[in-house]
């Protein structure tokens, strides 16, 4: 079955420390991968997509097909990064997104 | 910036009753989706819709569920006879083109459905 795994339910780091939120997927084709973020009391919003290879709010994510991973990284965490982060993929076409369970990131002052 | 809007924000319904959740996708988007998130669990895909028909549906989307685009702006999810386990947050999303092309889906705030 197609699956997205985010092993950490909760990740707490201090402000200024590096952050890595892990995401692994199981899919045999060429998936499209995304990171969505949900700040407190706000809607799910796109943070990154692998196809654009961009850095948003200091976050980057590299698709590693060999390890089937799409980990989200930021070198220096900020307090405003505290939120729920969801890794998701699409198998193609008009497929719905398959989400991981999410990681609650808490940045301590 | 245009947004996906959902109404109502909270719906309370007796078990066995029909419920309709409403969504207004972003105006130039052509692909529409419904997801649900049961409390404490992950966001799950229900159905995608394009060109006035269902493109894909998950195993959750059984005969109790239906979707419709009754006019040029609304996109609705109907649950015919609600069960307790239908209690969840329901999210509508839309995208300009297929997500398989790397296009992001834009989500609404969700409707919290509570079945009594």
Tab-separated table of C-alpha atoms in Angstrom:
chain	number	residue	atom	x	y	z
A	1	UNK	CA	0.000	0.000	0.000
A	2	UNK	CA	1.108	3.538	-0.680
A	3	UNK	CA	2.297	5.094	2.540
A	4	UNK	CA	3.909	8.228	3.925
A	5	UNK	CA	5.716	7.842	7.230
A	6	UNK	CA	6.586	10.653	9.575
A	7	UNK	CA	8.212	8.875	12.492
A	8	UNK	CA	8.163	11.772	14.947
A	9	UNK	CA	4.813	12.784	16.370
A	10	UNK	CA	6.430	15.599	18.326
A	11	UNK	CA	9.744	17.373	17.861
A	12	UNK	CA	10.950	20.021	20.270
A	13	UNK	CA	14.077	22.080	19.603
A	14	UNK	CA	15.504	25.310	20.903
A	15	UNK	CA	15.447	28.520	18.915
A	16	UNK	CA	18.522	28.762	16.706
A	17	UNK	CA	19.069	25.000	16.595
A	18	UNK	CA	18.859	23.019	13.353
A	19	UNK	CA	15.618	21.227	12.547
A	20	UNK	CA	15.019	18.083	10.533
A	21	UNK	CA	11.552	16.623	10.112
A	22	UNK	CA	11.696	13.162	8.621
A	23	UNK	CA	9.475	11.811	5.871
A	24	UNK	CA	9.705	8.493	4.081
A	25	UNK	CA	7.367	7.247	1.391
A	26	UNK	CA	6.616	3.934	-0.214
A	27	UNK	CA	5.736	4.227	-3.867
A	28	UNK	CA	7.242	2.572	-6.884
A	29	UNK	CA	6.589	5.272	-9.472
A	30	UNK	CA	7.629	8.902	-9.670
A	31	UNK	CA	5.687	10.652	-6.959
A	32	UNK	CA	5.173	14.339	-6.481
A	33	UNK	CA	6.096	15.251	-2.915
A	34	UNK	CA	4.958	18.167	-0.801
A	35	UNK	CA	5.319	19.594	2.671
A	36	UNK	CA	2.238	21.294	4.104
A	37	UNK	CA	2.202	23.335	7.309
A	38	UNK	CA	-0.646	24.184	9.649
A	39	UNK	CA	-0.023	27.017	12.086
A	40	UNK	CA	-2.229	27.289	15.148
A	41	UNK	CA	-5.839	28.033	14.174
A	42	UNK	CA	-4.974	28.354	10.483
A	43	UNK	CA	-5.614	26.240	7.430
A	44	UNK	CA	-3.288	23.736	5.839
A	45	UNK	CA	-1.008	25.597	3.486
A	46	UNK	CA	1.691	24.523	1.087
A	47	UNK	CA	5.229	25.013	2.343
A	48	UNK	CA	7.351	23.229	-0.259
A	49	UNK	CA	7.072	20.967	-3.269
A	50	UNK	CA	9.962	18.874	-4.484
A	51	UNK	CA	9.484	19.825	-8.107
A	52	UNK	CA	10.347	23.474	-7.489
A	53	UNK	CA	13.486	22.833	-5.402
A	54	UNK	CA	13.035	26.143	-3.610
A	55	UNK	CA	13.674	27.400	-0.098
A	56	UNK	CA	10.663	28.800	1.715
A	57	UNK	CA	10.976	30.496	5.121
A	58	UNK	CA	14.460	29.001	5.316
A	59	UNK	CA	13.184	25.436	4.870
A	60	UNK	CA	14.487	23.071	2.204
A	61	UNK	CA	13.653	19.489	1.329
A	62	UNK	CA	15.521	17.177	-1.000
A	63	UNK	CA	13.980	14.148	-2.613
A	64	UNK	CA	16.197	11.109	-2.159
A	65	UNK	CA	14.809	8.385	-4.391
A	66	UNK	CA	17.352	5.834	-3.188
A	67	UNK	CA	16.243	6.227	0.410
A	68	UNK	CA	12.646	7.134	-0.561
A	69	UNK	CA	12.874	10.148	1.718
A	70	UNK	CA	11.878	13.791	1.585
A	71	UNK	CA	13.141	15.220	4.854
A	72	UNK	CA	12.442	18.867	5.718
A	73	UNK	CA	15.358	20.882	7.065
A	74	UNK	CA	16.089	24.303	8.420
A	75	UNK	CA	19.508	25.314	9.745
A	76	UNK	CA	18.297	27.754	12.420
A	77	UNK	CA	14.842	27.318	13.926
A	78	UNK	CA	12.712	30.339	14.796
A	79	UNK	CA	9.840	30.521	17.275
A	80	UNK	CA	7.354	31.240	14.496
A	81	UNK	CA	8.179	27.855	12.960
A	82	UNK	CA	6.130	26.144	15.671
A	83	UNK	CA	3.323	24.320	13.826
A	84	UNK	CA	2.100	20.951	12.531
A	85	UNK	CA	4.022	19.765	9.486
A	86	UNK	CA	2.604	17.207	7.077
A	87	UNK	CA	4.471	15.380	4.368
A	88	UNK	CA	2.292	14.353	1.416
A	89	UNK	CA	2.594	12.808	-1.988
A	90	UNK	CA	0.589	12.495	-5.119
A	91	UNK	CA	0.910	9.493	-7.370
A	92	UNK	CA	0.063	11.552	-10.420
A	93	UNK	CA	-2.853	12.844	-12.443
A	94	UNK	CA	-5.826	13.967	-10.407
A	95	UNK	CA	-4.882	11.726	-7.496
A	96	UNK	CA	-5.623	12.914	-4.045
A	97	UNK	CA	-2.767	13.546	-1.681
A	98	UNK	CA	-1.627	10.832	0.691
A	99	UNK	CA	-0.602	12.455	3.959
A	100	UNK	CA	1.674	11.361	6.751
A	101	UNK	CA	0.418	11.594	10.311
A	102	UNK	CA	2.200	14.893	10.835
A	103	UNK	CA	4.909	16.141	13.156
A	104	UNK	CA	4.173	18.769	15.765
A	105	UNK	CA	7.216	21.048	15.826
A	106	UNK	CA	7.720	23.135	18.940
A	107	UNK	CA	10.448	25.755	19.006
A	108	UNK	CA	11.431	26.667	22.528
A	109	UNK	CA	12.784	30.139	23.275
B	1	UNK	CA	-5.044	36.213	-2.275
B	2	UNK	CA	-7.998	34.004	-3.295
B	3	UNK	CA	-8.996	31.303	-0.829
B	4	UNK	CA	-11.096	28.171	-0.665
B	5	UNK	CA	-14.079	28.843	1.591
B	6	UNK	CA	-16.114	26.239	3.462
B	7	UNK	CA	-19.443	26.479	5.235
B	8	UNK	CA	-20.497	25.873	7.891
B	9	UNK	CA	-17.461	25.929	10.151
B	10	UNK	CA	-19.185	23.540	12.565
B	11	UNK	CA	-22.133	21.230	11.882
B	12	UNK	CA	-23.887	19.185	14.540
B	13	UNK	CA	-26.244	16.482	13.256
B	14	UNK	CA	-28.192	13.560	14.661
B	15	UNK	CA	-27.059	10.099	13.603
B	16	UNK	CA	-28.964	8.911	10.546
B	17	UNK	CA	-29.585	12.391	9.205
B	18	UNK	CA	-28.304	13.690	5.899
B	19	UNK	CA	-25.692	16.421	5.912
B	20	UNK	CA	-24.337	18.629	3.141
B	21	UNK	CA	-20.989	20.332	3.466
B	22	UNK	CA	-20.331	23.229	1.163
B	23	UNK	CA	-17.193	24.567	-0.456
B	24	UNK	CA	-16.400	27.395	-2.828
B	25	UNK	CA	-13.130	26.555	-4.603
B	26	UNK	CA	-10.788	29.183	-5.995
B	27	UNK	CA	-12.470	30.547	-9.101
B	28	UNK	CA	-9.999	29.541	-11.822
B	29	UNK	CA	-9.326	26.087	-10.358
B	30	UNK	CA	-10.589	23.022	-12.184
B	31	UNK	CA	-9.786	20.153	-9.785
B	32	UNK	CA	-11.612	19.728	-6.527
B	33	UNK	CA	-11.038	17.428	-3.567
B	34	UNK	CA	-12.511	16.389	-0.245
B	35	UNK	CA	-10.493	15.088	2.690
B	36	UNK	CA	-11.354	14.225	6.245
B	37	UNK	CA	-9.397	14.158	9.476
B	38	UNK	CA	-10.751	12.189	12.419
B	39	UNK	CA	-9.563	13.660	15.703
B	40	UNK	CA	-6.019	12.546	16.451
B	41	UNK	CA	-5.562	10.860	13.085
B	42	UNK	CA	-4.065	11.845	9.762
B	43	UNK	CA	-5.713	13.695	6.906
B	44	UNK	CA	-7.334	11.150	4.578
B	45	UNK	CA	-8.290	11.586	0.946
B	46	UNK	CA	-11.942	10.990	0.083
B	47	UNK	CA	-12.558	12.011	-3.514
B	48	UNK	CA	-11.312	14.114	-6.410
B	49	UNK	CA	-13.562	15.738	-8.997
B	50	UNK	CA	-12.870	17.155	-12.433
B	51	UNK	CA	-15.006	18.092	-15.399
B	52	UNK	CA	-18.200	17.342	-13.490
B	53	UNK	CA	-17.314	13.820	-12.589
B	54	UNK	CA	-15.401	11.885	-9.975
B	55	UNK	CA	-11.776	11.306	-10.988
B	56	UNK	CA	-10.725	9.143	-8.090
B	57	UNK	CA	-12.161	8.024	-4.785
B	58	UNK	CA	-10.800	6.217	-1.765
B	59	UNK	CA	-12.301	3.183	-0.063
B	60	UNK	CA	-13.720	5.522	2.575
B	61	UNK	CA	-15.940	7.144	-0.054
B	62	UNK	CA	-18.718	4.545	-0.082
B	63	UNK	CA	-22.319	4.769	-1.246
B	64	UNK	CA	-23.218	7.005	1.681
B	65	UNK	CA	-21.122	9.791	0.172
B	66	UNK	CA	-21.733	11.857	-2.926
B	67	UNK	CA	-20.278	15.016	-4.416
B	68	UNK	CA	-21.798	17.585	-6.679
B	69	UNK	CA	-20.984	20.839	-8.362
B	70	UNK	CA	-24.512	22.255	-8.530
B	71	UNK	CA	-23.484	25.552	-10.109
B	72	UNK	CA	-20.360	27.307	-11.326
B	73	UNK	CA	-19.021	28.074	-7.886
B	74	UNK	CA	-20.085	25.544	-5.238
B	75	UNK	CA	-18.737	22.059	-4.604
B	76	UNK	CA	-20.651	19.969	-2.089
B	77	UNK	CA	-20.119	16.773	-0.135
B	78	UNK	CA	-23.269	14.943	0.950
B	79	UNK	CA	-23.377	12.198	3.540
B	80	UNK	CA	-26.729	10.465	3.143
B	81	UNK	CA	-27.208	8.778	6.509
B	82	UNK	CA	-24.604	9.874	8.998
B	83	UNK	CA	-22.925	7.504	11.442
B	84	UNK	CA	-21.074	8.296	14.640
B	85	UNK	CA	-17.788	7.473	12.929
B	86	UNK	CA	-18.383	10.221	10.371
B	87	UNK	CA	-17.501	12.754	13.058
B	88	UNK	CA	-14.395	14.491	11.745
B	89	UNK	CA	-12.993	17.654	10.251
B	90	UNK	CA	-13.754	17.764	6.526
B	91	UNK	CA	-11.454	19.741	4.261
B	92	UNK	CA	-12.164	20.909	0.753
B	93	UNK	CA	-9.269	21.664	-1.591
B	94	UNK	CA	-8.828	22.828	-5.151
B	95	UNK	CA	-6.008	23.036	-7.658
B	96	UNK	CA	-5.498	24.738	-10.978
B	97	UNK	CA	-4.273	21.591	-12.692
B	98	UNK	CA	-3.545	17.994	-11.668
B	99	UNK	CA	-1.453	17.551	-8.550
B	100	UNK	CA	0.524	14.999	-10.509
B	101	UNK	CA	2.050	17.896	-12.389
B	102	UNK	CA	3.392	19.335	-9.151
B	103	UNK	CA	0.523	21.740	-8.737
B	104	UNK	CA	-0.317	22.360	-5.084
B	105	UNK	CA	-3.760	21.921	-3.634
B	106	UNK	CA	-5.216	24.869	-1.746
B	107	UNK	CA	-7.213	23.975	1.345
B	108	UNK	CA	-10.179	25.520	3.072
B	109	UNK	CA	-10.452	26.010	6.831
B	110	UNK	CA	-12.537	22.880	7.186
B	111	UNK	CA	-15.958	21.989	8.552
B	112	UNK	CA	-16.065	20.220	11.886
B	113	UNK	CA	-18.840	17.634	11.684
B	114	UNK	CA	-20.142	16.263	14.963
B	115	UNK	CA	-22.596	13.352	14.877
B	116	UNK	CA	-24.681	12.838	18.011
